[in-house]
mmCIF file of C-alpha atoms and ligand atoms in Angstrom:
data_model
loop_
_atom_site.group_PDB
_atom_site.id
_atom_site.type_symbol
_atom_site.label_atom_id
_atom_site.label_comp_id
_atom_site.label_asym_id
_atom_site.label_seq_id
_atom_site.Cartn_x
_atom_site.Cartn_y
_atom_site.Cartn_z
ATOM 1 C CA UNK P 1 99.025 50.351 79.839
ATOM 2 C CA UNK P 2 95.519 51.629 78.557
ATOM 3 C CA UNK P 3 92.898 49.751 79.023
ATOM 4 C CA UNK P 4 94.075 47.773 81.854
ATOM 5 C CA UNK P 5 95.069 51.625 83.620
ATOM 6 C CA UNK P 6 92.290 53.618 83.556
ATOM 7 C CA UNK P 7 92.889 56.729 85.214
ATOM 8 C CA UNK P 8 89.287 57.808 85.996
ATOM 9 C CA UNK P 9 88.603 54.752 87.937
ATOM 10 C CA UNK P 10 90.115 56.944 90.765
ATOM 11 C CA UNK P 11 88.028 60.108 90.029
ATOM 12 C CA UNK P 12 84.386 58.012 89.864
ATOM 13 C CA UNK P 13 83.282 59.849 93.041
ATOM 14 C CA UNK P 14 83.632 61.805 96.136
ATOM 15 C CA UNK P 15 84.389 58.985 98.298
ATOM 16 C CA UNK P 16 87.200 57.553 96.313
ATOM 17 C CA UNK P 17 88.678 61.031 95.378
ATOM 18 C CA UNK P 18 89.080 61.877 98.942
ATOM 19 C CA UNK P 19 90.881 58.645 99.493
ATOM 20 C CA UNK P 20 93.623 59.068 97.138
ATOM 21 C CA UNK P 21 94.034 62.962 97.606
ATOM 22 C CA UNK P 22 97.790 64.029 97.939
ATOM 23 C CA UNK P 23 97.643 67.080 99.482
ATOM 24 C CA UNK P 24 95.635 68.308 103.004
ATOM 25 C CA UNK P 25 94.091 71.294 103.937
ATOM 26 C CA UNK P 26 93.119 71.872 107.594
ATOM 27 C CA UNK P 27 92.814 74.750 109.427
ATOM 28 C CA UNK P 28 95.910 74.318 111.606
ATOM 29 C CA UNK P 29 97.726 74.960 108.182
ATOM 30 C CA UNK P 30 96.703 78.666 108.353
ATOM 31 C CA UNK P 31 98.054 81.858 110.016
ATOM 32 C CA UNK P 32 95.947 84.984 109.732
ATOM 33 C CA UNK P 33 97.860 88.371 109.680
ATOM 34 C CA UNK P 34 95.876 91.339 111.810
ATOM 35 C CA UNK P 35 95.852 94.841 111.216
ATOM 36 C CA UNK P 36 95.749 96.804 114.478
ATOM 37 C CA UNK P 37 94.898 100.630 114.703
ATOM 38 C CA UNK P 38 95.317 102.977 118.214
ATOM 39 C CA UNK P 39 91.983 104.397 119.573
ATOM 40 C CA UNK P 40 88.487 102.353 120.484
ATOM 41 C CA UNK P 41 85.546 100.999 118.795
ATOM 42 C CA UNK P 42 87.610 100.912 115.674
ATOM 43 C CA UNK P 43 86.735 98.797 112.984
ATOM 44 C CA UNK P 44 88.078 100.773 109.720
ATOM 45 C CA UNK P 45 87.724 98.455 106.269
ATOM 46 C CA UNK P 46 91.027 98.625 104.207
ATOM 47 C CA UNK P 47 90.325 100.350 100.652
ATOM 48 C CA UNK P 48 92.196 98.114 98.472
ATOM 49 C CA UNK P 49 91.204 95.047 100.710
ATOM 50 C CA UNK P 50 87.455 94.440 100.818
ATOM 51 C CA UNK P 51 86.149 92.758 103.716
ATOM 52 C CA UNK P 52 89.662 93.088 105.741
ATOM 53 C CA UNK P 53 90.078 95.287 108.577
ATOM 54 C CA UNK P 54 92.251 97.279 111.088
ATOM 55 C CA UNK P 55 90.764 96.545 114.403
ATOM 56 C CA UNK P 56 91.485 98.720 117.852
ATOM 57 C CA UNK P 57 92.614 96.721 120.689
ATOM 58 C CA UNK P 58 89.159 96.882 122.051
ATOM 59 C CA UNK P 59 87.582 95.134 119.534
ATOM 60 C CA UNK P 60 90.274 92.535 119.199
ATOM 61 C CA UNK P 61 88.185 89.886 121.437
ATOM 62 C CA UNK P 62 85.372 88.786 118.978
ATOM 63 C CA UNK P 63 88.379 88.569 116.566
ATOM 64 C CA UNK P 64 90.439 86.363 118.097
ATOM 65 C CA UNK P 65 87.456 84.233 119.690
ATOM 66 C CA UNK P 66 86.293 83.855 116.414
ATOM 67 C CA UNK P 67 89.507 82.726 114.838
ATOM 68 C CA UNK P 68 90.169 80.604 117.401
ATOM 69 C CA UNK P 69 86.642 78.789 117.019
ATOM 70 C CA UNK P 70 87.251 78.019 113.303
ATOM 71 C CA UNK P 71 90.273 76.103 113.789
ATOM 72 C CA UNK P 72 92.575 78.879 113.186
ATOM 73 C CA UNK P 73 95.969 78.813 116.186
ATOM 74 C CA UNK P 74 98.106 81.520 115.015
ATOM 75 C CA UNK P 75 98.083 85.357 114.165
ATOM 76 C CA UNK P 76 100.617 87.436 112.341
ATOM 77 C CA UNK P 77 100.420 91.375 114.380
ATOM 78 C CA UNK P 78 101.023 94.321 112.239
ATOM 79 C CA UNK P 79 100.697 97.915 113.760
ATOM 80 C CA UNK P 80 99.563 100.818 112.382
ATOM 81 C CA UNK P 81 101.521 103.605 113.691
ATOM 82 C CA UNK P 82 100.431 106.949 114.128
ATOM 83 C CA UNK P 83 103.125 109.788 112.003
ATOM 84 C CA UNK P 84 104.017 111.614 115.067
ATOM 85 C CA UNK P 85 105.772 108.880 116.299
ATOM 86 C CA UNK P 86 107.603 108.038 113.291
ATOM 87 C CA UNK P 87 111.351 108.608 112.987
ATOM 88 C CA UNK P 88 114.497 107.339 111.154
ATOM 89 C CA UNK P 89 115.082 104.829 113.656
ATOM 90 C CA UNK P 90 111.883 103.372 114.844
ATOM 91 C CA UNK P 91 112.170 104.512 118.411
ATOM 92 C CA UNK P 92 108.649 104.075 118.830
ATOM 93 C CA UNK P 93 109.264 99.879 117.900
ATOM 94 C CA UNK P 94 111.542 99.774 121.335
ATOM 95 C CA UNK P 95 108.502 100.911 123.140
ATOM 96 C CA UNK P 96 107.334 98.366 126.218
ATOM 97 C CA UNK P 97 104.127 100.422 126.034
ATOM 98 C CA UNK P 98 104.226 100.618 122.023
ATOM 99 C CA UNK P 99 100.761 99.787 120.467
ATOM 100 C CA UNK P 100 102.545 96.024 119.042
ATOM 101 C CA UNK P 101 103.170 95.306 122.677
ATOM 102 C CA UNK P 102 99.953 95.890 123.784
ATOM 103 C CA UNK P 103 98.278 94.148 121.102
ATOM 104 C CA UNK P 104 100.367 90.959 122.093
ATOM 105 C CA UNK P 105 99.216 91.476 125.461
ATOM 106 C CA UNK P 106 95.963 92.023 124.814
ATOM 107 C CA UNK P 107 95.967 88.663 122.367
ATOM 108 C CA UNK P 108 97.358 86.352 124.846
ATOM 109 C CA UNK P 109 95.058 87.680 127.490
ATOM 110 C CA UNK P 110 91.860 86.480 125.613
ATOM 111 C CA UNK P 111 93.299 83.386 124.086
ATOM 112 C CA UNK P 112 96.709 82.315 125.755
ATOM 113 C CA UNK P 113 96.787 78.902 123.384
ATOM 114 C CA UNK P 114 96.847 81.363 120.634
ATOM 115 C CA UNK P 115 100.622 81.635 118.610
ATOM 116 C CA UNK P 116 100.853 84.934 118.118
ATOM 117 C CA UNK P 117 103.591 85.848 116.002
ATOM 118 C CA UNK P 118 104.792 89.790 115.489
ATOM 119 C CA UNK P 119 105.989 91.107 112.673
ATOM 120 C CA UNK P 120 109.232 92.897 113.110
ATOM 121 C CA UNK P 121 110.883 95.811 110.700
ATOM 122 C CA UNK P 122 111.059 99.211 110.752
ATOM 123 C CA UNK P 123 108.451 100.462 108.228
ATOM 124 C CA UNK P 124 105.551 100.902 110.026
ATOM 125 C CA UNK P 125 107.854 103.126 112.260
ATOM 126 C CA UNK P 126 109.922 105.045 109.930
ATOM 127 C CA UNK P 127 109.263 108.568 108.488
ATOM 128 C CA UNK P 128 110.685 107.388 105.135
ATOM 129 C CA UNK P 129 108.782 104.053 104.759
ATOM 130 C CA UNK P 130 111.718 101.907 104.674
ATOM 131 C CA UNK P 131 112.887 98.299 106.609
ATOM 132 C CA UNK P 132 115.906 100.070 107.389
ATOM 133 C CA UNK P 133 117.612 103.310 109.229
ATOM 134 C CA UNK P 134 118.241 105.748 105.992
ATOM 135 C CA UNK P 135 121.507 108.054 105.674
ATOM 136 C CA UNK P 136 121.981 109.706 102.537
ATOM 137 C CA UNK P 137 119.471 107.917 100.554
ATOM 138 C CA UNK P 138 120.756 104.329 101.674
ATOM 139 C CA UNK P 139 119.100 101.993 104.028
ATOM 140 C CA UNK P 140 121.954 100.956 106.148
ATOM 141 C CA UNK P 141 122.063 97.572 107.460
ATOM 142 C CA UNK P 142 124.262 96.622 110.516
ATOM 143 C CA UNK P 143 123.091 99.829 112.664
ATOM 144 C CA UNK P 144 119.130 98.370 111.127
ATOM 145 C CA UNK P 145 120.058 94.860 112.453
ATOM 146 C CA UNK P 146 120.575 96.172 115.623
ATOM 147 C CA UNK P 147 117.485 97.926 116.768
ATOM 148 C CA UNK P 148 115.748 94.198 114.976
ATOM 149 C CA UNK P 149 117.647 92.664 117.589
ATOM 150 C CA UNK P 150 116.090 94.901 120.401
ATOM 151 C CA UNK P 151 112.424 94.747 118.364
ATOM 152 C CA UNK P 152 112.676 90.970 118.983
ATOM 153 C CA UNK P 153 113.501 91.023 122.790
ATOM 154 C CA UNK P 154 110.687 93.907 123.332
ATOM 155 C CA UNK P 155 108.223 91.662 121.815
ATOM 156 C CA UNK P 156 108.979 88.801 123.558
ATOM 157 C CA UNK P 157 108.946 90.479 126.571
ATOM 158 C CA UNK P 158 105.312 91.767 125.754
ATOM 159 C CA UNK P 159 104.525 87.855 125.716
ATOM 160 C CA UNK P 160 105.084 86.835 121.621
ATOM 161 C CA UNK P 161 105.533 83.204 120.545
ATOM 162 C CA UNK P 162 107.532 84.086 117.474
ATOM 163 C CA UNK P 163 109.034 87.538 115.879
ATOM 164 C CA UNK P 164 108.647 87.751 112.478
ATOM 165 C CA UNK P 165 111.295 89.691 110.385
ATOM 166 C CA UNK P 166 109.967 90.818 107.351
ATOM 167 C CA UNK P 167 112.808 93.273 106.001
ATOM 168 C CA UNK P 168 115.315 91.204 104.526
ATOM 169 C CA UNK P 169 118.684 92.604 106.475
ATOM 170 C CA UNK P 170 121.593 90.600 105.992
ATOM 171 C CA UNK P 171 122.684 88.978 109.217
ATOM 172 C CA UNK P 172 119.298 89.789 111.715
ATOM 173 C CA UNK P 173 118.496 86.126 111.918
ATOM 174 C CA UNK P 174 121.868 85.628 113.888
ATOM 175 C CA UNK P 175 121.714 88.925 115.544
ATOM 176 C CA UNK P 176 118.134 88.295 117.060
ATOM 177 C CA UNK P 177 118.594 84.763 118.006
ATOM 178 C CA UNK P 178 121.399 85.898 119.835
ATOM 179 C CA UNK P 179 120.031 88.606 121.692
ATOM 180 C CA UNK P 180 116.782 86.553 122.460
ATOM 181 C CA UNK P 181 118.836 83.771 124.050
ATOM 182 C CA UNK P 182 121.070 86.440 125.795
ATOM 183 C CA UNK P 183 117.878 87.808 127.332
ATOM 184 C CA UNK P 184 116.753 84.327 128.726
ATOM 185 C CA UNK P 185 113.775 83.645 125.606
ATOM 186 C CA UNK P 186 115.069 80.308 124.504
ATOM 187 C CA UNK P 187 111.986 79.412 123.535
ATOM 188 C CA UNK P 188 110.874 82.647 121.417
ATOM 189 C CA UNK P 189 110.955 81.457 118.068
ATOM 190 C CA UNK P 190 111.632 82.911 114.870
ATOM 191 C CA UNK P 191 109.648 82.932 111.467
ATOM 192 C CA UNK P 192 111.815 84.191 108.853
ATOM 193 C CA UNK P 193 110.951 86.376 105.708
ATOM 194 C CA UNK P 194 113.901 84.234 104.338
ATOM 195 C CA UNK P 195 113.078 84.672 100.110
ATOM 196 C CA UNK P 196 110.852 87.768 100.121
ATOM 197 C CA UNK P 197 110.889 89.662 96.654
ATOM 198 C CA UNK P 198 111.002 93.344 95.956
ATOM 199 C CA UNK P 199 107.048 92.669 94.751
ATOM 200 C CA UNK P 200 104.225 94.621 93.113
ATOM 201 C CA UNK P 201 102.048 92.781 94.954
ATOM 202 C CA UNK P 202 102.200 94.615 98.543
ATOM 203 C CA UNK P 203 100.469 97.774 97.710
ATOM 204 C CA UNK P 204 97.131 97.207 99.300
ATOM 205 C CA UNK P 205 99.236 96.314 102.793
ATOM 206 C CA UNK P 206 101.038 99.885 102.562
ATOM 207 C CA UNK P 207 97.954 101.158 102.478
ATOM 208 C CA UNK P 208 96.518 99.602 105.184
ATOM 209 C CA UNK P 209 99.205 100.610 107.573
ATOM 210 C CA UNK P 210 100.335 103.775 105.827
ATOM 211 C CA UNK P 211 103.716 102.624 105.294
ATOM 212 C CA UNK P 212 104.755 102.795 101.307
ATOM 213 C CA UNK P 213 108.390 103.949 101.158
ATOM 214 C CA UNK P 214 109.033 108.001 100.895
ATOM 215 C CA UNK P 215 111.621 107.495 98.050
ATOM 216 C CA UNK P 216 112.950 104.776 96.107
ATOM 217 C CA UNK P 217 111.643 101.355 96.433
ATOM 218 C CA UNK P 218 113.097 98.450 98.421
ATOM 219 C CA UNK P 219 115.156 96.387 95.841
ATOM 220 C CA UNK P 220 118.311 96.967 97.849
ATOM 221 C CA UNK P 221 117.377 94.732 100.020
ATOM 222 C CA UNK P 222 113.850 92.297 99.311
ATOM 223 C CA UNK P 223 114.928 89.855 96.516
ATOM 224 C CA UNK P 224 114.884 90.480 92.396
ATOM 225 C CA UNK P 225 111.750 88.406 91.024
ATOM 226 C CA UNK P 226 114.442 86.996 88.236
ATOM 227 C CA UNK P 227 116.076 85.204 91.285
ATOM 228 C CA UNK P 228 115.678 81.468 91.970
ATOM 229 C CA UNK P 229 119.199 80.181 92.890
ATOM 230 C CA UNK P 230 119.465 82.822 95.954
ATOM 231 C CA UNK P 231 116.259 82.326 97.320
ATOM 232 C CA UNK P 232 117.670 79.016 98.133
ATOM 233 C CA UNK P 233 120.428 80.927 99.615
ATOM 234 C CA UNK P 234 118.700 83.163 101.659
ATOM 235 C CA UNK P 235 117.230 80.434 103.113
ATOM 236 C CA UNK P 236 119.555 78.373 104.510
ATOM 237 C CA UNK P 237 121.622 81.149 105.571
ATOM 238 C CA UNK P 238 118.458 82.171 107.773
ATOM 239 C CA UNK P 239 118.346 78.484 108.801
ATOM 240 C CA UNK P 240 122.012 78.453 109.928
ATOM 241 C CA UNK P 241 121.309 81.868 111.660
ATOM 242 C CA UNK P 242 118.827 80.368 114.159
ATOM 243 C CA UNK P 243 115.491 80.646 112.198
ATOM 244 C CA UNK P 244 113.130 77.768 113.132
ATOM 245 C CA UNK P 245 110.124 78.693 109.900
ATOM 246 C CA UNK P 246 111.245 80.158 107.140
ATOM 247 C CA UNK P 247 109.141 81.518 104.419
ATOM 248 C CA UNK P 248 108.241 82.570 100.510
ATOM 249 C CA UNK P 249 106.779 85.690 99.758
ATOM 250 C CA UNK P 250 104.479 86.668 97.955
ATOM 251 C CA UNK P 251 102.677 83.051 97.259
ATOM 252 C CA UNK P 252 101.238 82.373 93.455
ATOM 253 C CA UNK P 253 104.023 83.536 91.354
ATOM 254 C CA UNK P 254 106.033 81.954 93.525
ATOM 255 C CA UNK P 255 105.558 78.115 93.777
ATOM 256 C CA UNK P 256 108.469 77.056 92.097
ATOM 257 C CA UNK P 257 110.668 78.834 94.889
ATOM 258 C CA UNK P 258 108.118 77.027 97.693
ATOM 259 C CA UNK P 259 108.612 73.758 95.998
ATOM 260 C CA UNK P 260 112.610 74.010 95.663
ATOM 261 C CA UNK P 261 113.106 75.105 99.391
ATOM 262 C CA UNK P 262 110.231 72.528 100.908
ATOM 263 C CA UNK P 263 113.046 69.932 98.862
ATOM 264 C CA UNK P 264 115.869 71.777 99.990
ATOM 265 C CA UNK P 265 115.363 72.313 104.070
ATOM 266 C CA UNK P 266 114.386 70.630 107.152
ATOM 267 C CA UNK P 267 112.072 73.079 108.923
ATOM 268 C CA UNK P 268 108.465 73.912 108.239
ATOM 269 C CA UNK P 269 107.984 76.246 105.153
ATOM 270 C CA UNK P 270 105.737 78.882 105.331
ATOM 271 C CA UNK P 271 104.281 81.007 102.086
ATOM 272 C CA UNK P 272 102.662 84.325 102.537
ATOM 273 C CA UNK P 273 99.640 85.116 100.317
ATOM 274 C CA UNK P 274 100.170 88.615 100.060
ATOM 275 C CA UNK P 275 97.675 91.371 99.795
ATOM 276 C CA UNK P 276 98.155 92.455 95.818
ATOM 277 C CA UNK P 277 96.644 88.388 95.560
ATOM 278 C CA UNK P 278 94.146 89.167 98.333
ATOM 279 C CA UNK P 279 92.780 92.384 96.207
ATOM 280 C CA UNK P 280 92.993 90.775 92.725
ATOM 281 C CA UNK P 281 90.286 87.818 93.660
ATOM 282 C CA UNK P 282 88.142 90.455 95.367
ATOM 283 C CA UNK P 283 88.188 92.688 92.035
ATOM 284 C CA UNK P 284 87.373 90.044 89.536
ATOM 285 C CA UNK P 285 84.824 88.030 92.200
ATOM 286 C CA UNK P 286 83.182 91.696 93.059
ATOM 287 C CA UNK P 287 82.582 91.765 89.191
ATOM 288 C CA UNK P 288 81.142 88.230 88.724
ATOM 289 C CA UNK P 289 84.602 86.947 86.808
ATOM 290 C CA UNK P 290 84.985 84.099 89.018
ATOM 291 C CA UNK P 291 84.103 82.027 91.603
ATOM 292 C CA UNK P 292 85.488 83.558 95.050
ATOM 293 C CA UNK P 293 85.192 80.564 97.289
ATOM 294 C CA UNK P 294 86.100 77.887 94.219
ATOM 295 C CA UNK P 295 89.542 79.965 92.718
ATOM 296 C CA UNK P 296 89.931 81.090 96.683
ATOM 297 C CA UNK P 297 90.054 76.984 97.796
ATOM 298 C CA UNK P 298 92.031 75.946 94.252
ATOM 299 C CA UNK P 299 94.671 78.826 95.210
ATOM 300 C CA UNK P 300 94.992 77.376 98.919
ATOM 301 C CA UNK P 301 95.656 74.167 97.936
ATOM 302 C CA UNK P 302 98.047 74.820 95.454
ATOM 303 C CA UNK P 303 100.274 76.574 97.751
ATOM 304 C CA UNK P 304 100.160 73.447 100.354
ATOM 305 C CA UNK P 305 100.772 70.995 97.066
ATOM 306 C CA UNK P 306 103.821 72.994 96.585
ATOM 307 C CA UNK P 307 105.115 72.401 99.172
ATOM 308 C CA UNK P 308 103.549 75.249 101.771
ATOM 309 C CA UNK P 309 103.487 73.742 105.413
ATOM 310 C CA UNK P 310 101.670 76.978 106.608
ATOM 311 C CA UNK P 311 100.134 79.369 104.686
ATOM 312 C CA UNK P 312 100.011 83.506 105.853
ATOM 313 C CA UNK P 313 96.991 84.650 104.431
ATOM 314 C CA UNK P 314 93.635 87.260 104.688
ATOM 315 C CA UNK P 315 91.862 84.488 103.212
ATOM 316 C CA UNK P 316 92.612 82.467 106.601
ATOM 317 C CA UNK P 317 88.613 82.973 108.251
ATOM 318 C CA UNK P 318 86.672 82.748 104.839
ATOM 319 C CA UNK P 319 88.855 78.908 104.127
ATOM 320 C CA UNK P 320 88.308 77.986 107.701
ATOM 321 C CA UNK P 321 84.258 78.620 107.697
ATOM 322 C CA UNK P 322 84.517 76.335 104.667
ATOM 323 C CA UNK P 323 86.245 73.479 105.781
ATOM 324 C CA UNK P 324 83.822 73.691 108.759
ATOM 325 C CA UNK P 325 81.191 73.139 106.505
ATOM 326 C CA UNK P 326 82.975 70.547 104.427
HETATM 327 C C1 LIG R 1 107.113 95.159 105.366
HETATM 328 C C2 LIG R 1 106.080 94.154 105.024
HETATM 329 C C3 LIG R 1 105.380 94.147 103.811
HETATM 330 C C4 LIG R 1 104.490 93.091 103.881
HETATM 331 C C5 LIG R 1 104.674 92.456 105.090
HETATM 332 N N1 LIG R 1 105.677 93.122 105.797
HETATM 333 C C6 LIG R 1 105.416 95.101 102.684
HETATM 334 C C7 LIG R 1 106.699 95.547 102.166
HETATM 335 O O1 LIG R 1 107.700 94.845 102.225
HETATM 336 O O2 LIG R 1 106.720 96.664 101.680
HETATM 337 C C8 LIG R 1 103.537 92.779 102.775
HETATM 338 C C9 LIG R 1 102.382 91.897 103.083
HETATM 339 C C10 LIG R 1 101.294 91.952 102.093
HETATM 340 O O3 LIG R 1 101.387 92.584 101.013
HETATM 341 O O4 LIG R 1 100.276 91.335 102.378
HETATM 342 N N2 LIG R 1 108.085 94.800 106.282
#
């Protein structure tokens, strides 16, 4: 009772503020997603992503190195794939020479204690931008599960830690945990998209890799933004499946769905900071609106307080050279 609780007694200073703070915020906690382009000496800056990148796998090395030397231990591969080797099925994904299995290669050669994780869907590799095989203006979703389930064993093969699926299938947890162990990779793991939402917010990363859907939009298959009760769902399903992370996408909007599965499950939850989030801080720090390293910090640690084990995120370097610092 006030005045024997005084509240700012706790807040007095720095020293006694960083005792009693809840929530921590190291570099471990953060996974940076890569953009990686064919060709050399490619270093192309993303239009609708200041100050991000899509790197050849030649320049990959002061990259990684410098990643690595802030703290950071895990990447998140995207490809950008060239049209002509786009189809309905994503032939090129199954490729052991395909520009993803190279870039794991090339990853583990310069820093094997790096996690690299790949991201795995068909949109990068499809002629219609979708996650799944089309047929008659329908993403179909057993014959899409399958060619996941090959995606998965290709990338382990090429050396991967963890796949990634990011397309929201029904069933391709199950399907690729089965196929990895089939194959002998017990010990690939999987980080599942588990509760990703059909969101606004990804329309800088379709630009970067070229990959916004031909027709329609994806709502057939990433979740409705109303939804709360099946992202709950979604999850456990994917834990039950085999999935080892599982993750929220995007992040900000999100938090209430991070804090009700961190509650809900028993693995490590991971939240993806999307790109839309990425671009909007840019814009209004680029204009003088705000504070880029202050909201960037406040917006990190709100996604661990929720309840974000690991955080996805193209903010990953720019935290990491300030907790260096800090
Ligand atoms: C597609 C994929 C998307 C992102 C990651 N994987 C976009 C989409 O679903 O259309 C978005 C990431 C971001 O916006 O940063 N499988």
């Amino acid at each position: 009772m006030y005045p024997l609780r005084r509240n700012r007694r706790l807040r007095t200073n720095t020293a006694i503020r960083d005792m009693v703070r809840e929530t921590s915020l190291h570099p471990e906690h953060l996974m940076a997603p890569l953009f990686i382009v064919e060709g050399k000496q490619v270093k192309e800056e993303i239009a609708s992503m200041p100050g991000y990148y899509r790197y050849s796998l030649d320049l990959l090395e002061g990259e990684i190195r410098s990643l690595y030397q802030l703290g950071i231990r895990s990447v998140l591969l995207f490809v950008k794939v060239p049209d002509n080797l786009k189809d309905n099925k994503g032939t090129e994904a199954l490729n052991p020479d395909g520009l993803m299995q190279r870039a794991v290669k090339t990853v583990k050669n310069i820093q094997p204690e790096m996690h690299v994780l790949t991201d795995v869907a068909l949109d990068p590799y499809s002629s219609y931008g979708h996650d799944g095989i089309v047929e008659n203006g329908l993403i179909l979703n057993d014959p899409t599960v399958e060619v996941l389930a090959q995606m998965a064993v290709s990338h382990a093969k090429a050396g991967a830690d963890m796949v990634a699926p990011s397309d929201m299938m029904d069933g391709r947890i199950l399907a690729m945990r089965s196929a990895l162990e089939q194959e002998g990779f017990t010990d690939t793991g999987i980080m599942s998209y588990s509760a990703k939402y059909a969101s606004a917010f990804y329309g800088p990363f379709r630009d970067a890799l070229d990959s916004a859907p031909g027709f329609g939009d994806k709502k057939t298959y990433q979740m409705d933004p109303a939804n709360r009760i099946e992202a709950i769902k979604e999850t456990i399903m994917d834990i039950e499946e085999g999935a080892d992370i599982v993750m929220v996408k995007p992040g900000l909007c999100y938090l209430d769905i991070v804090r009700e599965i961190k509650d809900a499950v028993d693995v490590p939850v991971a939240v993806y900071q999307v790109s839309g989030e990425y671009a909007m801080l840019k814009a209004a720090a680029e204009k003088g609106w705000l504070d880029h390293d202050a909201v960037m910090m406040e917006q990190t640690m709100a996604i661990r307080r929720a309840g974000g084990d690991i955080i996805a995120t193209y903010f990953a370097k720019d935290i990491a050279k300030i907790l260096q610092n800090t």
